[in-house]
Tab-separated table of C-alpha atoms and ligand atoms in Angstrom:
chain	number	residue	atom	x	y	z
A	863	MET	CA	-49.775	-30.824	-50.120
A	864	PRO	CA	-46.871	-29.006	-48.016
A	865	ILE	CA	-43.468	-30.430	-48.059
A	866	PRO	CA	-42.685	-31.576	-44.537
A	867	ASP	CA	-38.864	-30.950	-45.134
A	868	ALA	CA	-39.455	-27.410	-45.968
A	869	ALA	CA	-40.493	-26.730	-42.361
A	870	LEU	CA	-37.094	-25.496	-41.160
A	871	TYR	CA	-35.707	-23.094	-38.738
A	872	PRO	CA	-35.201	-20.403	-41.003
A	873	GLU	CA	-31.114	-19.575	-40.179
A	874	ALA	CA	-28.061	-20.318	-38.519
A	875	THR	CA	-27.528	-19.786	-34.590
A	876	GLY	CA	-24.611	-19.980	-32.653
A	877	GLN	CA	-21.208	-19.890	-34.171
A	878	ALA	CA	-22.509	-20.411	-37.572
A	879	ALA	CA	-24.506	-17.062	-37.441
A	880	LYS	CA	-21.324	-15.415	-36.360
A	881	TYR	CA	-19.419	-17.055	-39.543
A	882	PHE	CA	-22.153	-16.711	-42.082
A	883	ALA	CA	-22.894	-12.815	-41.027
A	884	GLN	CA	-19.328	-12.176	-41.970
A	885	HIS	CA	-19.950	-13.172	-45.636
A	886	GLN	CA	-22.906	-11.528	-46.354
A	887	GLN	CA	-21.315	-8.530	-48.328
A	888	GLU	CA	-21.730	-9.062	-52.242
A	889	GLN	CA	-18.871	-11.209	-53.623
A	890	PRO	CA	-17.995	-12.426	-56.982
A	891	LEU	CA	-18.160	-16.193	-55.736
A	892	LYS	CA	-21.529	-16.830	-54.240
A	893	ILE	CA	-22.778	-20.157	-52.204
A	894	TYR	CA	-26.521	-20.648	-52.302
A	895	SER	CA	-26.785	-22.740	-48.894
A	896	GLY	CA	-29.135	-24.076	-46.253
A	897	TRP	CA	-27.560	-23.791	-42.803
A	898	PHE	CA	-28.522	-27.414	-41.923
A	899	CYS	CA	-27.316	-29.071	-44.635
A	900	PRO	CA	-23.994	-31.458	-44.384
A	901	PHE	CA	-23.402	-31.285	-48.303
A	902	VAL	CA	-23.425	-27.697	-47.789
A	903	GLN	CA	-21.025	-27.698	-44.593
A	904	ARG	CA	-18.624	-29.515	-46.797
A	905	VAL	CA	-18.109	-26.963	-49.043
A	906	LEU	CA	-17.940	-24.281	-46.296
A	907	LEU	CA	-15.081	-26.395	-44.503
A	908	VAL	CA	-13.233	-25.791	-47.779
A	909	LEU	CA	-13.802	-21.867	-48.167
A	910	HIS	CA	-12.983	-21.501	-44.509
A	911	THR	CA	-10.020	-23.651	-44.579
A	912	LYS	CA	-8.717	-22.097	-47.640
A	913	ASN	CA	-9.808	-18.396	-46.641
A	914	ILE	CA	-11.751	-17.872	-50.139
A	915	PRO	CA	-13.568	-15.026	-49.978
A	916	PHE	CA	-17.101	-15.761	-50.702
A	917	GLN	CA	-20.740	-14.420	-50.454
A	918	TYR	CA	-23.119	-16.740	-48.084
A	919	ILE	CA	-26.951	-16.910	-49.614
A	920	GLU	CA	-29.296	-18.693	-47.415
A	921	VAL	CA	-32.194	-20.560	-49.209
A	922	ASN	CA	-34.517	-23.132	-47.937
A	923	PRO	CA	-34.131	-25.898	-50.992
A	924	TYR	CA	-37.537	-27.153	-50.130
A	925	HIS	CA	-39.110	-24.065	-51.352
A	926	LYS	CA	-36.862	-23.783	-54.134
A	927	PRO	CA	-37.076	-20.260	-54.876
A	928	LYS	CA	-36.181	-18.992	-58.502
A	929	HIS	CA	-32.828	-17.625	-58.297
A	930	LEU	CA	-31.777	-20.875	-57.137
A	931	LEU	CA	-33.466	-22.790	-59.805
A	932	ASN	CA	-32.351	-20.521	-62.593
A	933	LEU	CA	-28.782	-21.746	-61.614
A	934	ASN	CA	-29.420	-25.276	-60.635
A	935	PRO	CA	-32.719	-26.872	-61.937
A	936	ARG	CA	-32.838	-29.440	-59.523
A	937	GLY	CA	-32.774	-26.611	-56.799
A	938	LEU	CA	-30.117	-28.199	-54.381
A	939	VAL	CA	-28.067	-26.845	-52.119
A	940	PRO	CA	-25.024	-26.361	-52.169
A	941	THR	CA	-25.060	-24.409	-55.672
A	942	LEU	CA	-22.293	-22.406	-56.291
A	943	ALA	CA	-22.309	-19.474	-58.399
A	944	VAL	CA	-18.958	-19.045	-60.252
A	945	PRO	CA	-17.831	-15.412	-61.571
A	946	THR	CA	-17.329	-15.177	-65.433
A	947	ALA	CA	-14.518	-12.785	-67.211
A	948	ASN	CA	-17.316	-10.963	-68.618
A	949	GLY	CA	-19.277	-10.103	-65.089
A	950	THR	CA	-21.856	-12.903	-65.205
A	951	SER	CA	-21.611	-16.068	-63.365
A	952	LYS	CA	-22.205	-19.844	-63.902
A	953	PRO	CA	-23.344	-22.747	-61.983
A	954	LEU	CA	-21.720	-25.369	-59.854
A	955	PHE	CA	-23.248	-27.999	-57.837
A	956	GLU	CA	-22.713	-31.615	-56.442
A	957	SER	CA	-20.866	-30.804	-53.139
A	958	SER	CA	-17.663	-32.883	-53.511
A	959	VAL	CA	-17.151	-31.590	-57.255
A	960	ILE	CA	-17.308	-28.252	-56.122
A	961	CYS	CA	-14.982	-28.886	-53.043
A	962	GLU	CA	-12.202	-30.264	-55.977
A	963	TYR	CA	-13.162	-27.387	-57.917
A	964	LEU	CA	-12.138	-24.672	-55.049
A	965	ASP	CA	-9.159	-26.566	-54.064
A	966	GLU	CA	-8.156	-26.404	-57.734
A	967	VAL	CA	-8.909	-23.027	-58.337
A	968	TYR	CA	-7.454	-21.354	-55.135
A	969	SER	CA	-4.291	-22.957	-55.328
A	970	ASP	CA	-2.044	-19.827	-54.654
A	971	PRO	CA	-0.068	-21.391	-51.453
A	972	VAL	CA	0.429	-17.623	-49.819
A	973	LYS	CA	-3.176	-16.780	-49.989
A	974	HIS	CA	-4.857	-19.963	-49.338
A	975	GLY	CA	-2.554	-22.523	-47.875
A	976	HIS	CA	-2.177	-26.151	-48.575
A	977	ARG	CA	-3.871	-28.312	-51.612
A	978	LEU	CA	-6.453	-30.417	-49.996
A	979	LEU	CA	-5.684	-32.828	-52.610
A	980	PRO	CA	-2.420	-34.544	-52.688
A	981	ASP	CA	-0.240	-33.262	-55.444
A	982	ASP	CA	0.836	-36.690	-56.204
A	983	PRO	CA	-1.367	-38.400	-58.859
A	984	TYR	CA	-1.511	-41.855	-57.192
A	985	GLU	CA	-2.296	-40.402	-53.455
A	986	ARG	CA	-4.909	-38.065	-55.002
A	987	ALA	CA	-6.626	-41.048	-56.862
A	988	ARG	CA	-6.521	-42.991	-53.121
A	989	ALA	CA	-8.215	-39.824	-51.874
A	990	ARG	CA	-10.678	-39.926	-54.289
A	991	ILE	CA	-11.229	-43.430	-53.672
A	992	TRP	CA	-12.173	-42.494	-49.815
A	993	ILE	CA	-14.351	-39.430	-51.160
A	994	GLN	CA	-16.350	-42.218	-53.312
A	995	PHE	CA	-16.762	-44.586	-50.195
A	996	VAL	CA	-17.882	-41.900	-48.271
A	997	GLY	CA	-20.503	-41.021	-50.941
A	998	SER	CA	-21.497	-44.528	-51.894
A	999	ASN	CA	-21.469	-46.441	-48.644
A	1000	ILE	CA	-21.358	-44.691	-45.232
A	1001	ILE	CA	-23.827	-41.680	-45.994
A	1002	PRO	CA	-25.995	-44.083	-47.342
A	1003	SER	CA	-25.638	-46.388	-44.517
A	1004	PHE	CA	-26.128	-43.583	-41.944
A	1005	HIS	CA	-29.451	-42.505	-43.789
A	1006	ARG	CA	-30.831	-46.390	-43.689
A	1007	TRP	CA	-29.982	-46.531	-39.881
A	1008	LEU	CA	-31.577	-43.116	-39.515
A	1009	GLN	CA	-34.723	-43.634	-41.511
A	1010	PHE	CA	-35.494	-47.264	-41.346
A	1011	GLN	CA	-38.119	-48.501	-38.932
A	1012	GLY	CA	-38.674	-51.480	-37.228
A	1013	ASP	CA	-36.147	-54.471	-38.171
A	1014	ASP	CA	-35.493	-52.359	-40.938
A	1015	ALA	CA	-33.464	-50.099	-38.650
A	1016	ALA	CA	-31.838	-52.848	-37.039
A	1017	LYS	CA	-30.216	-54.006	-40.133
A	1018	GLY	CA	-29.544	-50.284	-41.044
A	1019	LYS	CA	-27.416	-50.060	-37.987
A	1020	GLU	CA	-25.652	-53.358	-38.565
A	1021	GLU	CA	-24.621	-51.726	-42.302
A	1022	TYR	CA	-23.590	-48.494	-40.640
A	1023	PHE	CA	-21.418	-50.162	-38.192
A	1024	GLY	CA	-20.218	-52.788	-41.124
A	1025	LYS	CA	-21.625	-56.007	-39.986
A	1026	GLU	CA	-19.353	-57.815	-42.779
A	1027	VAL	CA	-15.727	-57.970	-41.791
A	1028	THR	CA	-13.629	-57.440	-45.055
A	1029	LEU	CA	-10.393	-58.493	-46.085
A	1030	PRO	CA	-8.758	-55.284	-44.396
A	1031	ASP	CA	-9.970	-55.997	-41.323
A	1032	LEU	CA	-8.605	-59.119	-41.095
A	1033	ILE	CA	-5.276	-58.021	-42.533
A	1034	ILE	CA	-5.308	-55.569	-39.100
A	1035	ALA	CA	-6.879	-57.936	-36.726
A	1036	PRO	CA	-3.647	-59.776	-35.319
A	1037	TRP	CA	-2.056	-56.407	-34.367
A	1038	ILE	CA	-5.549	-55.051	-32.852
A	1039	THR	CA	-5.826	-58.341	-30.656
A	1040	ARG	CA	-2.300	-57.590	-29.477
A	1041	HIS	CA	-1.965	-54.111	-28.692
A	1042	TRP	CA	-2.280	-54.917	-24.809
A	1043	VAL	CA	1.358	-55.222	-25.005
A	1044	PHE	CA	2.074	-51.706	-24.594
A	1045	ASP	CA	0.205	-51.777	-21.612
A	1046	GLU	CA	2.181	-54.857	-20.535
A	1047	PHE	CA	5.823	-54.388	-21.591
A	1048	LYS	CA	5.610	-50.274	-22.341
A	1049	GLY	CA	4.553	-48.715	-19.132
A	1050	ASN	CA	1.598	-47.718	-20.871
A	1051	ASN	CA	-0.934	-48.975	-18.335
A	1052	GLY	CA	-3.890	-48.613	-20.227
A	1053	ASP	CA	-3.022	-44.623	-20.776
A	1054	TRP	CA	-4.679	-44.157	-24.465
A	1055	PRO	CA	-4.794	-40.444	-25.175
A	1056	THR	CA	-8.160	-38.914	-23.892
A	1057	THR	CA	-9.576	-35.357	-23.632
A	1058	GLU	CA	-9.859	-34.164	-27.009
A	1059	ASP	CA	-9.359	-37.533	-28.773
A	1060	ASP	CA	-12.481	-39.189	-26.555
A	1061	GLU	CA	-14.504	-39.912	-29.316
A	1062	THR	CA	-11.657	-41.003	-31.742
A	1063	TRP	CA	-10.938	-43.556	-29.093
A	1064	ALA	CA	-14.558	-44.409	-28.539
A	1065	ARG	CA	-14.778	-45.494	-32.304
A	1066	TRP	CA	-11.275	-47.265	-32.036
A	1067	ASN	CA	-12.699	-48.925	-28.913
A	1068	ASN	CA	-16.036	-50.244	-30.785
A	1069	TYR	CA	-13.756	-51.491	-33.852
A	1070	THR	CA	-11.634	-53.131	-31.604
A	1071	LYS	CA	-14.637	-54.690	-29.643
A	1072	ALA	CA	-16.050	-55.874	-32.967
A	1073	ILE	CA	-12.407	-57.548	-34.251
A	1074	GLU	CA	-12.260	-59.065	-30.848
A	1075	ASP	CA	-15.665	-60.500	-31.293
A	1076	LEU	CA	-15.103	-62.240	-34.566
A	1077	GLN	CA	-15.491	-65.792	-34.223
A	1078	ALA	CA	-12.335	-66.416	-35.939
A	1079	VAL	CA	-10.410	-64.154	-34.196
A	1080	LYS	CA	-11.457	-66.027	-30.993
A	1081	ASP	CA	-10.924	-69.361	-32.657
A	1082	THR	CA	-7.360	-68.695	-33.456
A	1083	SER	CA	-6.216	-66.953	-30.541
A	1084	SER	CA	-4.156	-68.501	-27.879
A	1085	ASP	CA	-4.204	-67.344	-24.114
A	1086	ARG	CA	-2.566	-64.222	-23.634
A	1087	GLU	CA	-0.355	-64.960	-21.185
A	1088	LYS	CA	1.308	-67.505	-23.753
A	1089	PHE	CA	2.426	-64.262	-25.543
A	1090	PHE	CA	4.386	-62.902	-22.702
A	1091	PRO	CA	7.615	-64.237	-23.143
A	1092	ILE	CA	7.333	-63.272	-26.863
A	1093	TYR	CA	6.755	-60.005	-26.543
A	1094	GLN	CA	9.071	-59.671	-23.480
A	1095	ARG	CA	12.025	-60.286	-26.100
A	1096	TYR	CA	10.591	-57.722	-28.555
A	1097	ALA	CA	10.022	-55.010	-25.683
A	1098	ASP	CA	13.597	-55.865	-24.396
A	1099	ASN	CA	14.898	-55.593	-28.239
A	1100	THR	CA	16.686	-59.252	-27.739
A	1101	ALA	CA	14.329	-61.131	-30.350
A	1102	GLU	CA	16.108	-62.404	-32.922
A	1103	SER	CA	13.400	-63.009	-35.520
A	1104	GLU	CA	13.336	-61.395	-39.358
A	1105	ALA	CA	10.883	-58.758	-37.862
A	1106	ALA	CA	12.753	-57.842	-34.820
A	1107	LYS	CA	16.251	-57.741	-37.069
A	1108	ALA	CA	14.608	-55.514	-39.538
A	1109	ILE	CA	13.119	-53.459	-37.034
A	1110	ARG	CA	16.403	-52.978	-35.657
A	1111	GLN	CA	18.342	-52.232	-39.301
A	1112	GLY	CA	15.289	-49.796	-40.092
A	1113	SER	CA	14.030	-51.797	-42.988
A	1114	ALA	CA	10.557	-52.930	-41.813
A	1115	GLY	CA	8.898	-52.156	-44.945
A	1116	LEU	CA	10.913	-54.996	-46.956
A	1117	VAL	CA	9.157	-57.309	-44.268
A	1118	PHE	CA	6.146	-56.400	-43.529
A	1119	ALA	CA	4.856	-54.770	-46.739
A	1120	ALA	CA	3.632	-58.026	-48.528
A	1121	SER	CA	3.494	-60.081	-45.356
B	1138	GSH	N1	-25.379	-34.997	-54.155
B	1138	GSH	C1	-25.969	-33.386	-53.822
B	1138	GSH	C2	-24.660	-32.772	-53.025
B	1138	GSH	O1	-23.552	-33.352	-52.598
B	1138	GSH	O2	-24.126	-31.507	-53.271
B	1138	GSH	C3	-26.960	-33.670	-52.389
B	1138	GSH	C4	-26.977	-32.148	-51.955
B	1138	GSH	C5	-28.475	-32.157	-51.231
B	1138	GSH	O3	-29.068	-33.367	-51.290
B	1138	GSH	N2	-29.217	-31.010	-50.327
B	1138	GSH	C6	-29.939	-30.897	-49.885
B	1138	GSH	C7	-31.113	-30.276	-50.752
B	1138	GSH	O4	-30.703	-29.416	-51.564
B	1138	GSH	C8	-30.182	-30.293	-48.555
B	1138	GSH	S1	-29.129	-31.179	-47.687
B	1138	GSH	N3	-32.394	-31.112	-50.521
B	1138	GSH	C9	-33.578	-30.326	-51.449
B	1138	GSH	C10	-34.628	-31.438	-52.127
B	1138	GSH	O5	-34.279	-32.504	-51.863
B	1138	GSH	O6	-35.245	-31.055	-52.800
């Protein structure tokens, strides 16, 4: 039976076609790629950002050509062929592992710019948490929403948007429900950044709406106009609360960090 996934448009188009055309020449570092694959794209983004010389090799991973299987028995893209000292190559796979490898190996700041993972071990560990989170939560949710049918699709959608509130949501919610203060007191007049940031703001607005719709937020919020005199004092910088004083002294971290 034919594999439905194998029926692919055979090659990249548009800007990607031009970019890949510039990377057809023989190079020691090779990426076995599918133009359509988001995991591949991760690696291409790193190669591009770090200006790493590479050869682009288009394969259809659903047909699993022999030269791909020789490198990667699972026959997945991306697969990287890494040059060895004796002129042969050795394979590497798993997109996030490849990305980290490239960042580590191509580390000359003059040739390759800044490191994509932070230098500080703690910050690096935190970045890895997010990387892991994308892999373990976001992409699976994306696919569940995309692939599930009927009632299950609705469940997938809820999951993708994150139906269940988490502690970080609740920790930030009071400030989210108060960002009108900038319109009211700082002359912002709803003038949040637009144009190239539209998409970000659309996501922000979705998130804000989800927070505002929480019953717990509704049940614990007073009428907006009752906040006016309080925030007027902050806006005039005449408030004398610990927070207001700390902000004036530049030591807000001590007040807010553990609160
Ligand atoms: N976890 C892998 C990674 O991050 O590199 C996933 C790679 C992957 O699933 N690639 C797809 C593939 O090669 C194309 S987007 N599929 C072939 C198959 O499923 O047989």
